[in-house]
Tab-separated table of C-alpha atoms in Angstrom:
chain	number	residue	atom	x	y	z
A	83	MET	CA	0.861	9.960	30.809
A	84	SER	CA	0.905	7.730	27.734
A	85	GLY	CA	2.468	8.941	24.497
A	86	THR	CA	0.670	9.102	21.181
A	87	LEU	CA	1.158	6.643	18.323
A	88	TYR	CA	1.056	8.252	14.930
A	89	GLY	CA	0.281	6.050	11.916
A	90	VAL	CA	1.868	8.025	9.098
A	91	GLY	CA	1.155	7.297	5.428
A	92	LEU	CA	4.202	7.931	3.246
A	93	GLY	CA	2.643	7.646	-0.198
A	94	PRO	CA	3.629	5.207	-2.981
A	95	GLY	CA	7.385	5.744	-2.877
A	96	ALA	CA	8.507	9.136	-4.184
A	97	PRO	CA	9.676	11.093	-1.106
A	98	ASP	CA	8.196	14.353	-2.439
A	99	LEU	CA	4.720	12.790	-2.212
A	100	ILE	CA	4.949	12.681	1.596
A	101	THR	CA	2.375	15.156	2.974
A	102	LEU	CA	3.460	18.222	4.909
A	103	ARG	CA	1.785	16.853	8.052
A	104	ALA	CA	3.579	13.563	7.746
A	105	ALA	CA	6.945	15.289	7.135
A	106	ARG	CA	6.575	17.471	10.209
A	107	LEU	CA	5.838	14.460	12.400
A	108	ILE	CA	8.758	12.426	11.029
A	109	GLU	CA	11.237	15.303	11.393
A	110	ALA	CA	10.250	15.867	15.019
A	111	ALA	CA	10.048	12.224	15.987
A	112	ARG	CA	12.299	10.901	18.666
A	113	VAL	CA	11.115	7.300	18.149
A	114	ILE	CA	10.395	5.901	14.684
A	115	ALA	CA	8.851	2.481	13.944
A	116	TYR	CA	8.505	0.718	10.639
A	117	PRO	CA	8.034	-2.701	9.080
A	118	THR	CA	10.780	-4.551	7.213
A	119	LEU	CA	10.811	-7.668	5.150
A	120	ALA	CA	12.243	-10.237	7.507
A	121	GLY	CA	16.012	-10.095	7.082
A	122	GLY	CA	15.855	-7.262	4.569
A	123	ALA	CA	15.592	-3.498	4.255
A	124	SER	CA	12.519	-1.366	4.907
A	125	PHE	CA	10.857	0.270	1.904
A	126	ALA	CA	8.908	2.528	4.294
A	127	ARG	CA	12.091	3.755	5.959
A	128	SER	CA	13.789	4.390	2.597
A	129	ILE	CA	10.955	6.721	1.568
A	130	ALA	CA	11.309	8.803	4.718
A	131	ALA	CA	15.056	8.494	5.199
A	132	GLY	CA	15.817	12.113	4.462
A	133	LEU	CA	13.471	13.315	7.241
A	134	ILE	CA	14.543	11.003	10.075
A	135	ALA	CA	16.740	12.673	12.722
A	136	PRO	CA	20.180	11.073	13.138
A	137	ASP	CA	19.625	10.511	16.830
A	138	ALA	CA	16.037	9.120	16.543
A	139	ARG	CA	15.564	5.690	18.073
A	140	GLU	CA	14.211	3.137	15.622
A	141	ILE	CA	11.921	0.117	16.080
A	142	ALA	CA	12.221	-2.190	13.110
A	143	MET	CA	9.558	-4.876	12.849
A	144	ASP	CA	10.593	-7.891	10.760
A	145	VAL	CA	7.413	-9.116	9.103
A	146	PRO	CA	7.664	-12.310	7.034
A	147	MET	CA	5.827	-12.400	3.749
A	148	THR	CA	4.322	-15.852	3.947
A	149	VAL	CA	0.965	-17.330	2.989
A	150	GLU	CA	0.506	-18.527	6.573
A	151	ARG	CA	-0.714	-15.652	8.747
A	152	GLY	CA	0.831	-16.909	11.985
A	153	PRO	CA	4.410	-15.639	11.510
A	154	ALA	CA	3.246	-12.155	10.487
A	155	GLN	CA	0.778	-11.954	13.357
A	156	ALA	CA	3.546	-12.877	15.774
A	157	ALA	CA	5.764	-10.146	14.298
A	158	TYR	CA	3.039	-7.553	14.804
A	159	ASP	CA	2.466	-8.819	18.329
A	160	ALA	CA	6.165	-8.311	19.104
A	161	GLY	CA	6.265	-4.888	17.393
A	162	ALA	CA	3.169	-3.688	19.231
A	163	ALA	CA	4.707	-4.749	22.531
A	164	ARG	CA	7.892	-2.736	21.850
A	165	ILE	CA	5.860	0.296	20.793
A	166	ALA	CA	3.597	0.025	23.833
A	167	HIS	CA	6.676	0.047	26.097
A	168	VAL	CA	7.715	3.400	24.630
A	169	LEU	CA	4.187	4.839	24.767
A	170	GLU	CA	3.781	3.841	28.415
A	171	ALA	CA	7.012	5.722	29.224
A	172	GLY	CA	5.217	8.844	27.928
A	173	GLU	CA	6.977	9.149	24.588
A	174	ASP	CA	5.342	9.484	21.169
A	175	VAL	CA	6.041	7.005	18.401
A	176	VAL	CA	5.762	7.768	14.694
A	177	CYS	CA	5.077	4.586	12.716
A	178	LEU	CA	5.887	4.726	9.005
A	179	CYS	CA	3.540	3.062	6.521
A	180	GLU	CA	3.855	2.854	2.760
A	181	GLY	CA	0.877	4.312	0.901
A	182	ASP	CA	-2.020	4.966	3.258
A	183	PRO	CA	-2.259	3.345	6.718
A	184	PHE	CA	-5.823	2.141	6.235
A	185	PHE	CA	-5.677	1.150	2.503
A	186	TYR	CA	-4.019	-2.287	2.589
A	187	GLY	CA	-1.583	-0.658	5.021
A	188	SER	CA	0.549	-2.588	7.507
A	189	PHE	CA	-0.268	-0.041	10.249
A	190	MET	CA	-3.807	-1.341	10.611
A	191	TYR	CA	-2.468	-4.432	12.372
A	192	LEU	CA	-0.697	-2.287	14.974
A	193	PHE	CA	-3.789	-0.119	15.312
A	194	ALA	CA	-5.868	-3.174	16.141
A	195	ARG	CA	-3.433	-4.148	18.886
A	196	LEU	CA	-2.825	-0.713	20.443
A	197	ALA	CA	-5.799	1.620	19.849
A	198	GLY	CA	-7.754	0.262	22.785
A	199	ARG	CA	-5.038	1.191	25.254
A	200	HIS	CA	-3.223	4.185	23.732
A	201	ARG	CA	-4.005	7.369	21.840
A	202	VAL	CA	-3.577	6.806	18.131
A	203	GLU	CA	-3.724	9.336	15.320
A	204	ILE	CA	-3.777	8.467	11.604
A	205	VAL	CA	-2.134	10.618	8.932
A	206	PRO	CA	-3.457	9.571	5.501
A	207	GLY	CA	-1.095	9.206	2.557
A	208	VAL	CA	-1.268	9.198	-1.233
A	209	THR	CA	-2.323	5.671	-2.246
A	210	SER	CA	-0.709	3.450	-4.799
A	211	LEU	CA	-4.137	3.304	-6.421
A	212	THR	CA	-4.240	6.972	-7.234
A	213	ALA	CA	-0.534	7.095	-8.022
A	214	ALA	CA	-0.884	4.303	-10.589
A	215	ALA	CA	-3.907	6.026	-12.183
A	216	ALA	CA	-1.910	9.221	-12.517
A	217	ALA	CA	1.037	7.347	-14.029
A	218	ALA	CA	-1.248	5.514	-16.464
A	219	ARG	CA	-3.155	8.730	-17.247
A	220	ARG	CA	-6.354	6.769	-16.730
A	221	PRO	CA	-9.147	8.313	-14.581
A	222	LEU	CA	-10.451	5.683	-12.161
A	223	ALA	CA	-14.133	6.586	-12.169
A	224	ALA	CA	-16.453	9.328	-13.369
A	225	ARG	CA	-20.038	10.352	-12.817
A	226	ASN	CA	-21.893	7.300	-11.338
A	227	GLU	CA	-19.330	4.782	-12.434
A	228	ARG	CA	-18.315	2.147	-9.858
A	229	LEU	CA	-14.712	1.454	-9.033
A	230	THR	CA	-13.801	-2.066	-7.923
A	231	VAL	CA	-10.484	-2.749	-6.196
A	232	LEU	CA	-9.360	-6.381	-6.240
A	233	PRO	CA	-6.326	-8.133	-4.698
A	234	GLY	CA	-4.419	-10.377	-7.111
A	235	PRO	CA	-4.348	-13.390	-4.761
A	236	LEU	CA	-8.092	-13.937	-5.192
A	237	PRO	CA	-9.009	-17.287	-6.752
A	238	GLU	CA	-9.286	-17.252	-10.529
A	239	ALA	CA	-13.076	-17.859	-10.580
A	240	GLU	CA	-13.746	-15.011	-8.157
A	241	LEU	CA	-11.494	-12.634	-10.076
A	242	ARG	CA	-13.348	-13.447	-13.258
A	243	ALA	CA	-16.786	-12.952	-11.679
A	244	ARG	CA	-15.848	-9.665	-10.015
A	245	ILE	CA	-14.236	-8.248	-13.141
A	246	GLU	CA	-17.211	-9.256	-15.254
A	247	GLY	CA	-19.560	-7.355	-12.900
A	248	ALA	CA	-17.424	-4.277	-12.644
A	249	GLU	CA	-17.139	-1.046	-14.682
A	250	SER	CA	-13.703	0.234	-13.616
A	251	VAL	CA	-11.212	-2.135	-11.976
A	252	ALA	CA	-7.871	-1.836	-10.206
A	253	ILE	CA	-6.091	-5.114	-9.473
A	254	MET	CA	-3.319	-4.856	-6.855
A	255	LYS	CA	-0.681	-7.124	-5.301
A	256	LEU	CA	0.141	-8.849	-8.566
A	257	GLY	CA	3.549	-10.464	-7.900
A	258	ARG	CA	3.447	-14.229	-8.490
A	259	HIS	CA	-0.317	-13.967	-9.272
A	260	PHE	CA	0.301	-11.865	-12.397
A	261	PRO	CA	0.056	-14.748	-14.947
A	262	LYS	CA	-3.301	-15.819	-13.494
A	263	VAL	CA	-4.692	-12.273	-13.489
A	264	ARG	CA	-3.461	-11.627	-16.992
A	265	ALA	CA	-4.998	-14.870	-18.260
A	266	VAL	CA	-8.373	-13.953	-16.717
A	267	ILE	CA	-8.422	-10.528	-18.350
A	268	ASP	CA	-7.410	-12.006	-21.670
A	269	ALA	CA	-10.124	-14.656	-21.513
A	270	LEU	CA	-12.684	-11.919	-20.898
A	271	GLY	CA	-11.490	-10.078	-24.010
A	272	LEU	CA	-10.473	-7.011	-21.978
A	273	THR	CA	-6.703	-6.886	-22.515
A	274	ALA	CA	-6.973	-3.874	-24.844
A	275	HIS	CA	-8.731	-1.953	-22.033
A	276	ALA	CA	-6.088	-2.646	-19.414
A	277	THR	CA	-2.922	-0.769	-18.418
A	278	TYR	CA	-0.060	-2.242	-16.385
A	279	VAL	CA	1.767	-0.010	-13.831
A	280	GLU	CA	4.831	-1.060	-11.893
A	281	ARG	CA	6.526	0.840	-9.060
A	282	ALA	CA	4.478	4.000	-9.611
A	283	THR	CA	6.302	7.284	-8.841
A	284	LEU	CA	9.735	5.639	-8.488
A	285	GLU	CA	12.688	5.859	-10.914
A	286	ALA	CA	12.016	2.259	-11.950
A	287	GLU	CA	8.376	3.035	-12.822
A	288	VAL	CA	6.977	1.027	-15.775
A	289	VAL	CA	3.725	1.951	-17.549
A	290	ARG	CA	2.559	-0.136	-20.503
A	291	PRO	CA	-0.556	-1.471	-22.118
A	292	LEU	CA	-1.194	-4.849	-20.548
A	293	ALA	CA	-0.522	-6.550	-23.881
A	294	GLU	CA	3.048	-5.161	-23.740
A	295	ALA	CA	3.699	-5.799	-20.028
A	296	PRO	CA	6.697	-7.912	-18.989
A	297	ASP	CA	6.228	-11.615	-18.223
A	298	THR	CA	6.761	-11.173	-14.486
A	299	ALA	CA	5.519	-8.528	-12.072
A	300	PRO	CA	6.713	-7.344	-8.646
A	301	TYR	CA	4.393	-7.104	-5.665
A	302	PHE	CA	4.304	-3.318	-6.153
A	303	SER	CA	2.436	-3.414	-9.466
A	304	MET	CA	-1.135	-2.903	-10.569
A	305	ILE	CA	-3.519	-3.317	-13.499
A	306	ILE	CA	-6.052	-0.558	-14.233
A	307	LEU	CA	-8.922	-1.657	-16.423
A	308	THR	CA	-11.762	0.527	-17.720
A	309	LYS	CA	-14.518	-0.852	-19.876
A	310	GLY	CA	-16.342	0.773	-22.734
A	311	ALA	CA	-16.181	4.413	-23.808
A	312	ASP	CA	-14.467	6.910	-21.573
A	313	PRO	CA	-17.297	8.410	-19.466
A	314	TRP	CA	-15.421	11.615	-18.720
A	315	LEU	CA	-15.348	12.685	-22.384
């Protein structure tokens, strides 16, 4: 009988934001899987480190962060094959995922490869989106307001058009795209409406008005932008 693959959301980084369901699964897991930056440590594993049993077997998947999709796809192919081998032996696997598995989560790539052949359960997690809003003390949407979530790597013209047509905006995955995103917001005259959040919930968390944000931003950073009067007042 095949084992079950659990895609477990860990939240944005603070270990105490792991849900009770996720914590129970991690503590009981005999096999743990997680992505790593190729050649580096795993942020996902660091979040859950205090819950992982000392004798748990671990499947680390080295996923390169490159513009080309081929290397990452190959890494997920290899990781899925290793996980499938364990599942076919009748053992469960708990796969750790930063944030939520299905909100820009790495687990979705394993799900696409394994869900057709094995039982898969998803455990949602606190998203970086809601964590950043809490840190910024900025409600994301109210009443009939629309929330638009945009990835920073979008082309400049598309970013501008989508921000112009939005009411409340969250821009994720800033990293090396931060200067471009910042310039678009400034050109639209919306800098005063924007808040910059970096590494939400972690000790290194930074929350500032966009006008006072640092010159560079890590991948784990976000801009929250709300136009006009606050609709919740």
